[in-house]
Every structure is written in C-alpha cells, then in structure tokens.
Amino acid sequence: MANGFKLPIIDLSSSDRLSTINLIRQACIECGFFYLVNHGVEKELVERVFDESRKFFSLPFQEKMKLARKEHRGYTPLYSEKLDLSSNSKGDSKESFYVGSLEGVANRSNLNQWPSQDVLPSWRPTLEAYFKKLLIAGKKLISLIALALNLDENFFEKVGALNDPLPFLRLLHYPGDVGFSDEEIYGASAHSDYGMITLLMTDGVDGLQICREKFKQPQVWEDVLHINDAFVVNIGDMMERWTNMLFRSTLHRVMPTGQERYSVAFFLDPNQECVVECLESCSSNSAPPRFSPIRSGDYLKERLKLTYGT
C-alpha cells in the first residue's frame, strides 16, 4: 500500500517571484512534481472539458474508432499502450484521445482529428479554448523554471524550444471495472514523461502515485493527494537531460481503485528541431554530462515507438 504525499504548492500568480523561483527549484530537485495554483485556467472551462471528455468516451466503440490514432492524434483504445515495458500486463487499462498543435508548423497538415459536430457540437471549441489556456500557463511556468536554473527567463525561447513547440493535450479515461486476474493491472504502468513539463488535471479520484527514487529497489510508491482546482505538474525526460538530472523526471503510475477516473494531461514538448544538451551550469569536472545531445523530435519518436510498437 502506498503512502499519501502532498506535493509542494507553486502559485503562478504570486508577486513574490524570488520565493516562487526558489520553491520551484526545490520541488524539481527533490521530487520533480508540484501543484500549480492560480494558473489562469477558469474552473468553468475545466468542468466543460471534463464534460466533453465523458461524452466522448461514452460513445460506442465503433464511433470512437473512426478517430483512431494517426500521427499521434486521435483515439487510443483500452490496452493499446504499455508504458512500462517490463510489466507482464497486456497493456494499460485506459483509453485516451490526443489533440496536437493548433497552429504553427506542427499543424500545417491539419493532423488533428475531431468528432463530428453532429455528435459532439461543443467538443472542438471547448478543447481548443482549454489548449490555448494551458499553452499560456505552460510557457509562463517554463520561464520560471529557467530562472530556477539561474538562466535568463527567455532561455528556452532563445534555444528554440518554445519557437513553435510540440504541445499535446490528452484526455484520459480509466474504467472502474477492469476485472480481476493473476495478471498485473495498471491504469497507467510506471513511466516518466518524455518532454519538458506536464500539467495534469484530474477529477479527484485517487490512483496517481509517484516513486521519488526510481533507481532504488524496492521501489517505494506514494499516493499523490488531490487539491481542488490545482494542476499536478511534473518534469519530463528532456528537462532532466538539459539539467543533467538535477531536476528529476520522476516515475509515476496510475493504479486502479475500483472507481471510474478521468484526467486531462497537457504535455509541453520542445520544437522538434531543438537540440537538447546539458546546460553548462549543470555540469562540471566532477559531474560531467550524463547524456549526449539529441534532437527533440528524434527522442520523442523513439520513445513513442517503444510505447506503441509503431
């Protein structure tokens, strides 16, 4: 049984910028997760997004499969993904829907898929409004993370990470009844996220757990407690690579609780041409770079290939 853990709280609207920056640095070094409050995303909009999510996932399977995942946009059915490749499960017991960039180079081919307006008339405008709000909040947070690394607040823009970045919105549905067997069952098996940062909103149902020491055995898992209207933010692998593991990309998972669960994750990933390489301030003779420089798009492509097998 996992222990409960309350994450540090970061106020995105705080006027005490120095204190906020120090809190972010401490949270990213110690656990790689924190709550984000006063983020500028209205509660009413969040509620509408969850309402649209419930409507979509309640559609017949055949209707959802008309929008099956292509180019990392669209619907993924139950068990189509296994995040922990060492797991003995047949796949994670969740279904999801991806929405990619709304503008810029990443959207020139109009890769996003949308349910028919006849079926879900409010789906697209609601998700587009939410996506835009999260992108604003995410970029603001990235500038504070840069300052927490003793960098210029526009550093990640200057290196091209936020010049036409690769944001993804993912609606997630975890069924309450997943059956019982001798097989391991996870809502989302143990994994770290691939990009810079993730902003997660949940419906308040338990299940999210983190493992702060991913290289230690046995692994110790802690339940992440829910705070109303707060995003749960975590550092991704590419930010960990930039910081030479100073900032943690922490293992996390979702365990079935017997209750149906909905969440919405927003992944802010760098421009696919951006080269992720160790920051000078995060390496020394005694702590040389642990990772070779890598193009963001290549890293994401390889990670997604391992996750989906294609």
XYZ file of N, CA, C and O in Angstrom, residues 13-174:
648
model
N 0.590 33.043 -9.850
C 0.273 34.470 -9.849
C 0.955 35.236 -8.721
O 0.719 36.433 -8.538
N 1.818 34.562 -7.953
C 2.441 35.195 -6.797
C 3.283 36.407 -7.207
O 4.010 36.371 -8.208
N 3.199 37.451 -6.409
C 4.018 38.645 -6.650
C 5.428 38.491 -6.093
O 6.335 39.258 -6.432
N 5.611 37.477 -5.242
C 6.932 37.203 -4.656
C 7.672 36.238 -5.580
O 7.722 35.033 -5.353
N 8.237 36.795 -6.639
C 8.828 35.965 -7.681
C 10.026 35.160 -7.178
O 10.200 34.003 -7.535
N 10.860 35.784 -6.359
C 12.054 35.106 -5.868
C 11.678 33.868 -5.050
O 12.269 32.797 -5.209
N 10.693 34.014 -4.192
C 10.236 32.885 -3.386
C 9.675 31.782 -4.275
O 9.950 30.592 -4.057
N 8.907 32.165 -5.312
C 8.341 31.183 -6.235
C 9.437 30.417 -6.963
O 9.386 29.186 -7.096
N 10.451 31.137 -7.428
C 11.569 30.507 -8.146
C 12.304 29.528 -7.242
O 12.644 28.405 -7.657
N 12.542 29.919 -6.008
C 13.230 29.030 -5.065
C 12.405 27.788 -4.752
O 12.952 26.682 -4.631
N 11.086 27.960 -4.634
C 10.203 26.815 -4.371
C 10.191 25.853 -5.555
O 10.189 24.627 -5.374
N 10.178 26.405 -6.774
C 10.218 25.565 -7.974
C 11.516 24.768 -8.022
O 11.514 23.551 -8.284
N 12.630 25.427 -7.761
C 13.922 24.738 -7.787
C 13.954 23.601 -6.776
O 14.363 22.477 -7.096
N 13.503 23.887 -5.562
C 13.496 22.863 -4.523
C 12.603 21.693 -4.905
O 12.989 20.519 -4.757
N 11.412 21.980 -5.439
C 10.474 20.918 -5.824
C 11.034 20.062 -6.952
O 10.915 18.833 -6.935
N 11.664 20.703 -7.929
C 12.193 19.966 -9.081
C 13.394 19.106 -8.711
O 13.620 18.044 -9.298
N 14.180 19.548 -7.746
C 15.342 18.780 -7.289
C 14.911 17.626 -6.399
O 15.420 16.504 -6.524
N 13.945 17.881 -5.519
C 13.591 16.883 -4.511
C 12.635 15.814 -5.017
O 12.752 14.647 -4.631
N 11.652 16.202 -5.860
C 10.701 15.166 -6.293
C 10.226 15.289 -7.735
O 9.606 14.357 -8.249
N 10.488 16.412 -8.387
C 10.103 16.536 -9.794
C 8.616 16.733 -10.014
O 8.149 16.746 -11.159
N 7.845 16.890 -8.945
C 6.398 17.084 -9.013
C 6.009 18.248 -8.115
O 6.614 18.446 -7.063
N 4.972 18.991 -8.501
C 4.415 20.008 -7.615
C 3.002 20.360 -8.076
O 2.597 20.042 -9.194
N 2.239 20.986 -7.177
C 0.924 21.515 -7.530
C 1.094 22.923 -8.087
O 1.958 23.681 -7.639
N 0.240 23.287 -9.034
C 0.239 24.642 -9.589
C -1.145 25.245 -9.385
O -2.154 24.705 -9.863
N -1.197 26.359 -8.650
C -2.468 27.030 -8.365
C -2.451 28.446 -8.933
O -1.399 28.962 -9.305
N -3.628 29.047 -9.019
C -3.770 30.399 -9.591
C -3.084 30.483 -10.951
O -2.287 31.378 -11.223
N -3.424 29.518 -11.785
C -2.769 29.316 -13.075
C -3.459 30.021 -14.237
O -2.959 30.001 -15.359
N -4.617 30.619 -13.988
C -5.297 31.376 -15.031
C -6.270 30.579 -15.875
O -6.860 31.126 -16.820
N -6.465 29.299 -15.567
C -7.431 28.470 -16.299
C -8.713 28.404 -15.468
O -8.709 27.872 -14.358
N -9.789 28.928 -16.008
C -11.024 29.057 -15.250
C -11.621 27.693 -14.898
O -11.612 26.771 -15.703
N -12.178 27.617 -13.691
C -12.803 26.385 -13.219
C -13.933 25.951 -14.131
O -14.107 24.761 -14.419
N -14.694 26.912 -14.630
C -15.823 26.601 -15.506
C -15.350 25.951 -16.801
O -15.988 25.020 -17.325
N -14.227 26.409 -17.339
C -13.681 25.814 -18.563
C -13.205 24.391 -18.292
O -13.430 23.482 -19.102
N -12.540 24.175 -17.168
C -12.092 22.831 -16.791
C -13.291 21.880 -16.704
O -13.249 20.751 -17.210
N -14.363 22.336 -16.083
C -15.562 21.498 -15.942
C -16.150 21.148 -17.300
O -16.605 20.017 -17.519
N -16.135 22.091 -18.232
C -16.662 21.822 -19.578
C -15.795 20.811 -20.316
O -16.307 19.960 -21.059
N -14.477 20.886 -20.111
C -13.577 19.916 -20.740
C -13.870 18.502 -20.227
O -13.956 17.540 -21.012
N -14.043 18.362 -18.935
C -14.340 17.042 -18.380
C -15.710 16.542 -18.842
O -15.892 15.345 -19.074
N -16.652 17.447 -19.002
C -17.962 17.067 -19.511
C -17.858 16.550 -20.941
O -18.447 15.510 -21.293
N -17.084 17.239 -21.783
C -16.886 16.792 -23.162
C -16.143 15.460 -23.201
O -16.433 14.594 -24.043
N -15.185 15.291 -22.300
C -14.442 14.031 -22.231
C -15.378 12.861 -21.914
O -15.325 11.811 -22.560
N -16.235 13.038 -20.932
C -17.184 11.973 -20.569
C -18.104 11.634 -21.738
O -18.411 10.458 -21.988
N -18.552 12.650 -22.447
C -19.427 12.420 -23.596
C -18.716 11.598 -24.664
O -19.292 10.666 -25.236
N -17.464 11.944 -24.945
C -16.749 11.218 -25.998
C -16.519 9.759 -25.609
O -16.794 8.853 -26.401
N -16.006 9.526 -24.405
C -15.664 8.159 -24.026
C -16.894 7.282 -23.803
O -16.772 6.055 -23.756
N -18.070 7.898 -23.690
C -19.303 7.113 -23.564
C -19.876 6.716 -24.919
O -20.851 5.954 -24.987
N -19.268 7.209 -26.016
C -19.728 6.835 -27.354
C -19.462 5.348 -27.618
O -18.563 4.751 -27.013
N -20.214 4.727 -28.538
C -19.932 3.331 -28.914
C -18.498 3.182 -29.426
O -17.941 4.110 -30.029
N -17.911 2.038 -29.181
C -16.527 1.787 -29.569
C -16.297 2.061 -31.054
O -15.289 2.667 -31.444
N -17.223 1.632 -31.903
C -17.064 1.815 -33.352
C -17.005 3.292 -33.717
O -16.284 3.692 -34.636
N -17.775 4.110 -32.992
C -17.772 5.550 -33.252
C -16.427 6.154 -32.874
O -15.873 6.998 -33.602
N -15.881 5.724 -31.742
C -14.578 6.244 -31.299
C -13.462 5.799 -32.246
O -12.535 6.568 -32.529
N -13.568 4.582 -32.757
C -12.511 4.057 -33.631
C -12.482 4.737 -35.003
O -11.509 4.603 -35.741
N -13.513 5.494 -35.325
C -13.461 6.292 -36.558
C -12.366 7.351 -36.462
O -11.927 7.882 -37.490
N -11.962 7.643 -35.223
C -10.930 8.647 -34.980
C -9.668 8.007 -34.398
O -8.953 8.618 -33.608
N -9.396 6.766 -34.797
C -8.241 6.028 -34.272
C -6.952 6.798 -34.498
O -6.785 7.494 -35.506
N -6.033 6.684 -33.562
C -4.786 7.450 -33.529
C -3.987 7.365 -34.831
O -3.657 6.284 -35.304
N -3.704 8.533 -35.401
C -2.827 8.669 -36.558
C -1.926 9.869 -36.305
O -2.403 10.919 -35.867
N -0.645 9.724 -36.600
C 0.299 10.824 -36.377
C 0.195 11.362 -34.953
O 0.301 12.563 -34.710
N -0.048 10.468 -34.024
C -0.137 10.793 -32.596
C -1.271 11.774 -32.293
O -1.195 12.575 -31.368
N -2.329 11.692 -33.077
C -3.558 12.441 -32.817
C -4.734 11.489 -32.916
O -4.770 10.634 -33.810
N -5.698 11.650 -32.011
C -6.888 10.834 -32.079
C -7.010 9.843 -30.935
O -6.376 9.999 -29.879
N -7.813 8.817 -31.158
C -8.259 7.891 -30.107
C -7.343 6.676 -29.968
O -6.947 6.063 -30.966
N -7.029 6.330 -28.717
C -6.324 5.078 -28.424
C -7.202 4.248 -27.494
O -7.611 4.715 -26.435
N -7.548 3.005 -27.887
C -8.448 2.178 -27.075
C -7.742 1.534 -25.885
O -6.518 1.648 -25.723
N -8.545 0.877 -25.052
C -8.011 0.156 -23.899
C -6.910 -0.810 -24.326
O -7.006 -1.459 -25.369
N -5.866 -0.894 -23.514
C -4.778 -1.866 -23.650
C -3.895 -1.649 -24.891
O -3.060 -2.488 -25.200
N -4.058 -0.508 -25.593
C -3.247 -0.275 -26.795
C -1.862 0.261 -26.458
O -0.990 0.338 -27.317
N -1.664 0.619 -25.195
C -0.410 1.238 -24.765
C 0.103 0.515 -23.528
O -0.671 0.141 -22.648
N 1.419 0.300 -23.482
C 2.047 -0.235 -22.271
C 3.273 0.608 -21.983
O 4.306 0.494 -22.646
N 3.160 1.480 -20.971
C 4.228 2.432 -20.684
C 5.429 1.773 -20.023
O 6.566 2.182 -20.228
N 5.174 0.751 -19.201
C 6.252 0.016 -18.541
C 6.496 -1.263 -19.326
O 5.727 -2.225 -19.236
N 7.577 -1.284 -20.111
C 7.837 -2.423 -20.984
C 8.207 -3.678 -20.211
O 8.152 -4.782 -20.749
N 8.567 -3.535 -18.934
C 8.901 -4.702 -18.112
C 7.670 -5.333 -17.478
O 7.747 -6.404 -16.886
N 6.518 -4.668 -17.604
C 5.282 -5.175 -16.999
C 4.788 -6.412 -17.730
O 4.956 -6.559 -18.941
N 4.148 -7.315 -16.979
C 3.585 -8.530 -17.564
C 2.151 -8.335 -18.041
O 1.520 -9.288 -18.516
N 1.621 -7.135 -17.910
C 0.239 -6.887 -18.295
C 0.097 -6.857 -19.809
O 1.072 -6.664 -20.545
N -1.132 -7.034 -20.278
C -1.396 -6.990 -21.718
C -1.428 -5.550 -22.243
O -1.440 -5.315 -23.442
N -1.453 -4.607 -21.341
C -1.494 -3.198 -21.705
C -2.179 -2.408 -20.605
O -2.811 -2.974 -19.707
N -2.054 -1.090 -20.670
C -2.628 -0.242 -19.633
C -4.145 -0.136 -19.808
O -4.644 0.036 -20.932
N -4.868 -0.188 -18.681
C -6.334 -0.184 -18.721
C -6.877 1.242 -18.741
O -7.456 1.741 -17.786
N -6.631 1.892 -19.873
C -7.146 3.244 -20.088
C -7.379 3.445 -21.571
O -6.795 2.767 -22.414
N -8.249 4.376 -21.886
C -8.418 4.838 -23.260
C -8.152 6.336 -23.266
O -8.271 7.003 -22.225
N -7.781 6.857 -24.426
C -7.388 8.264 -24.442
C -7.671 8.895 -25.791
O -8.019 8.221 -26.773
N -7.513 10.215 -25.822
C -7.656 10.967 -27.066
C -6.627 12.087 -27.073
O -6.538 12.875 -26.132
N -5.831 12.149 -28.148
C -4.773 13.154 -28.292
C -5.214 14.296 -29.214
O -5.797 14.075 -30.277
N -4.875 15.520 -28.795
C -5.002 16.703 -29.646
C -3.630 17.354 -29.715
O -3.002 17.620 -28.681
N -3.136 17.605 -30.937
C -1.825 18.210 -31.115
C -1.913 19.707 -31.346
O -2.955 20.338 -31.118
N -0.832 20.290 -31.826
C -0.723 21.733 -32.014
C -1.889 22.295 -32.820
O -2.366 21.673 -33.772
N -2.323 23.480 -32.442
C -3.422 24.147 -33.135
C -2.921 25.123 -34.181
O -3.697 25.608 -35.017
N -1.634 25.455 -34.135
C -1.084 26.445 -35.055
C 0.390 26.166 -35.293
O 0.974 25.283 -34.665
N 0.982 26.908 -36.217
C 2.406 26.759 -36.484
C 2.713 25.593 -37.406
O 1.825 24.941 -37.965
N 4.011 25.307 -37.553
C 4.479 24.263 -38.464
C 3.859 22.911 -38.130
O 3.475 22.150 -39.008
N 3.744 22.628 -36.818
C 3.254 21.321 -36.397
C 1.810 21.076 -36.802
O 1.343 19.943 -36.792
N 1.073 22.128 -37.173
C -0.328 21.950 -37.551
C -0.587 22.256 -39.025
O -1.731 22.310 -39.456
N 0.459 22.431 -39.808
C 0.254 22.813 -41.213
C -0.495 21.751 -42.003
O -1.204 22.058 -42.957
N -0.341 20.524 -41.608
C -1.003 19.441 -42.335
C -2.378 19.118 -41.759
O -3.009 18.144 -42.169
N -2.843 19.923 -40.792
C -4.145 19.700 -40.171
C -4.291 18.249 -39.693
O -5.230 17.545 -40.055
N -3.333 17.829 -38.856
C -3.286 16.433 -38.434
C -4.315 16.097 -37.355
O -4.626 14.928 -37.152
N -4.813 17.101 -36.647
C -5.772 16.810 -35.587
C -7.047 16.192 -36.150
O -7.501 16.527 -37.241
N -7.622 15.284 -35.356
C -8.899 14.672 -35.691
C -9.951 15.189 -34.710
O -9.660 15.348 -33.526
N -11.156 15.404 -35.230
C -12.216 15.953 -34.391
C -13.495 15.141 -34.569
O -13.847 14.782 -35.694
N -14.208 14.872 -33.474
C -15.518 14.219 -33.618
C -16.472 15.086 -34.442
O -16.347 16.310 -34.481
N -17.409 14.444 -35.103
C -18.391 15.163 -35.901
C -19.165 16.152 -35.037
O -19.533 15.862 -33.896
N -19.411 17.341 -35.573
C -20.208 18.339 -34.855
C -21.630 17.849 -34.612
O -22.297 18.294 -33.673
N -22.093 16.950 -35.465
C -23.428 16.378 -35.264
C -23.468 15.522 -34.005
O -24.518 15.397 -33.367
N -22.324 14.920 -33.667
C -22.254 14.029 -32.496
C -21.896 14.811 -31.245
O -22.543 14.672 -30.195
N -20.849 15.639 -31.333
C -20.371 16.417 -30.187
C -20.134 17.862 -30.646
O -19.005 18.261 -30.950
N -21.191 18.669 -30.691
C -21.074 20.023 -31.258
C -20.147 20.962 -30.501
O -19.574 21.887 -31.089
N -19.980 20.754 -29.178
C -19.158 21.669 -28.379
C -17.741 21.169 -28.161
O -16.926 21.854 -27.523
N -17.414 19.985 -28.647
C -16.136 19.338 -28.376
C -14.948 20.206 -28.824
O -14.087 20.570 -28.024
N -14.907 20.521 -30.106
C -13.726 21.212 -30.648
C -13.510 22.597 -30.048
O -12.389 22.893 -29.594
N -14.518 23.476 -30.002
C -14.261 24.804 -29.422
C -13.860 24.745 -27.948
O -13.040 25.549 -27.498
N -14.418 23.791 -27.214
C -14.077 23.668 -25.795
C -12.628 23.244 -25.632
O -11.878 23.841 -24.835
N -12.206 22.223 -26.382
C -10.832 21.740 -26.248
C -9.814 22.740 -26.785
O -8.719 22.882 -26.231
N -10.175 23.468 -27.843
C -9.263 24.479 -28.368
C -9.063 25.611 -27.365
O -7.932 26.091 -27.172
N -10.132 26.018 -26.713
C -10.022 27.081 -25.706
C -9.142 26.636 -24.538
O -8.292 27.395 -24.055
N -9.326 25.416 -24.107
C -8.538 24.867 -22.996
C -7.065 24.732 -23.393
O -6.162 25.091 -22.631
N -6.830 24.221 -24.584
C -5.472 24.037 -25.105
C -4.711 25.360 -25.080
O -3.561 25.430 -24.614
N -5.354 26.423 -25.561
C -4.695 27.724 -25.631
C -4.368 28.265 -24.239
O -3.306 28.854 -24.022
N -5.281 28.059 -23.288
C -5.040 28.496 -21.913
C -3.862 27.752 -21.296
O -3.025 28.335 -20.584
N -3.801 26.445 -21.552
C -2.704 25.639 -20.988
C -1.367 26.013 -21.605
O -0.338 26.006 -20.919
N -1.362 26.351 -22.876
C -0.118 26.744 -23.530
C 0.423 28.034 -22.915
O 1.630 28.159 -22.678
N -0.459 28.967 -22.614
C -0.041 30.225 -21.962
C 0.531 29.931 -20.580
O 1.614 30.421 -20.216
N -0.192 29.127 -19.786
C 0.279 28.791 -18.439
C 1.592 28.020 -18.492
O 2.507 28.266 -17.690
N 1.698 27.091 -19.438
C 2.908 26.283 -19.558
C 4.131 27.115 -19.900
O 5.209 26.932 -19.321
N 3.982 28.053 -20.832
C 5.106 28.903 -21.217
C 5.526 29.821 -20.062
O 6.719 30.059 -19.858
N 4.546 30.304 -19.317
C 4.859 31.148 -18.162
C 5.638 30.345 -17.124
O 6.621 30.836 -16.539
N 5.222 29.107 -16.923
C 5.914 28.250 -15.964
C 7.330 27.921 -16.432
O 8.267 27.909 -15.624
N 7.499 27.693 -17.721
C 8.834 27.394 -18.262
C 9.798 28.555 -18.017
O 10.983 28.354 -17.708
N 9.300 29.783 -18.114
C 10.172 30.937 -17.870
C 10.627 30.964 -16.411
O 11.778 31.324 -16.115
N 9.751 30.549 -15.483
C 10.129 30.481 -14.066
C 11.106 29.336 -13.813
O 12.013 29.456 -12.982
N 10.928 28.232 -14.535
C 11.862 27.113 -14.411
C 13.252 27.539 -14.892
O 14.273 27.169 -14.298
N 13.299 28.332 -15.967
C 14.586 28.847 -16.449
C 15.268 29.676 -15.364
O 16.473 29.513 -15.096
N 14.513 30.545 -14.725
C 15.068 31.351 -13.642
C 15.513 30.478 -12.475
O 16.521 30.767 -11.817
N 14.773 29.388 -12.216
C 15.147 28.466 -11.139
C 16.449 27.733 -11.444
O 17.097 27.205 -10.541
N 16.830 27.727 -12.720
C 18.103 27.120 -13.136
C 19.201 28.182 -13.287
O 20.263 27.909 -13.849
N 18.921 29.380 -12.789
C 19.863 30.507 -12.882
C 20.163 30.883 -14.328
O 21.278 31.296 -14.671
N 19.144 30.749 -15.175
C 19.237 31.117 -16.578
C 18.388 32.360 -16.817
O 17.571 32.745 -15.981
N 18.559 32.959 -17.995
C 17.679 34.045 -18.407
C 16.272 33.478 -18.551
O 16.095 32.346 -19.005
N 15.253 34.259 -18.175
C 13.890 33.720 -18.211
C 13.440 33.359 -19.625
O 12.523 32.555 -19.809
N 14.069 33.904 -20.633
C 13.736 33.581 -22.026
C 14.676 32.544 -22.623
O 14.702 32.360 -23.842
N 15.424 31.854 -21.781
C 16.431 30.916 -22.280
C 15.841 29.884 -23.230
O 16.395 29.626 -24.305
N 14.732 29.268 -22.847
C 14.192 28.179 -23.658
C 13.584 28.679 -24.966
O 13.469 27.916 -25.921
N 13.239 29.960 -25.013
C 12.850 30.556 -26.288
C 14.085 30.786 -27.157
O 14.073 30.538 -28.368
N 15.159 31.244 -26.530
C 16.381 31.554 -27.280
C 17.009 30.312 -27.909
O 17.627 30.410 -28.978
N 16.886 29.152 -27.244
C 17.468 27.924 -27.813
C 16.486 27.213 -28.750
O 16.789 26.145 -29.276
N 15.323 27.836 -28.973
C 14.379 27.306 -29.952
C 13.361 26.316 -29.431
O 12.542 25.808 -30.197
N 13.389 26.048 -28.130
C 12.468 25.047 -27.578
C 11.014 25.482 -27.685
O 10.121 24.663 -27.948
N 10.768 26.787 -27.480
C 9.395 27.292 -27.469
C 9.042 28.055 -28.742
O 8.003 28.694 -28.821
N 9.922 27.968 -29.724
C 9.634 28.530 -31.039
C 8.899 27.462 -31.833
O 9.501 26.547 -32.378
N 7.579 27.568 -31.861
C 6.731 26.537 -32.461
C 6.949 25.185 -31.758
O 7.422 24.220 -32.349
N 6.613 25.111 -30.474
C 6.834 23.880 -29.712
C 5.859 22.777 -30.124
O 5.023 22.967 -31.030
N 5.934 21.631 -29.459
C 5.061 20.499 -29.743
C 4.192 20.192 -28.519
O 4.471 19.249 -27.778
N 3.159 20.974 -28.296
C 2.266 20.673 -27.177
C 1.236 19.620 -27.574
O 0.787 19.566 -28.726
N 0.862 18.775 -26.621
C -0.186 17.786 -26.837
C -1.136 17.795 -25.646
O -0.705 17.835 -24.493
N -2.422 17.749 -25.952
C -3.455 17.594 -24.936
C -3.961 16.163 -25.014
O -4.226 15.655 -26.115
N -4.084 15.519 -23.852
C -4.530 14.132 -23.852
C -5.654 13.931 -22.843
O -5.463 14.127 -21.643
N -6.826 13.566 -23.332
C -7.948 13.197 -22.480
C -7.797 11.725 -22.116
O -7.526 10.887 -22.985
N -8.001 11.401 -20.849
C -7.790 10.030 -20.370
C -9.003 9.536 -19.599
O -9.596 10.271 -18.793
N -9.366 8.279 -19.850
C -10.477 7.631 -19.162
C -10.028 6.273 -18.656
O -9.556 5.440 -19.428
N -10.164 6.076 -17.349
C -9.823 4.807 -16.702
C -11.125 4.156 -16.225
O -11.761 4.669 -15.293
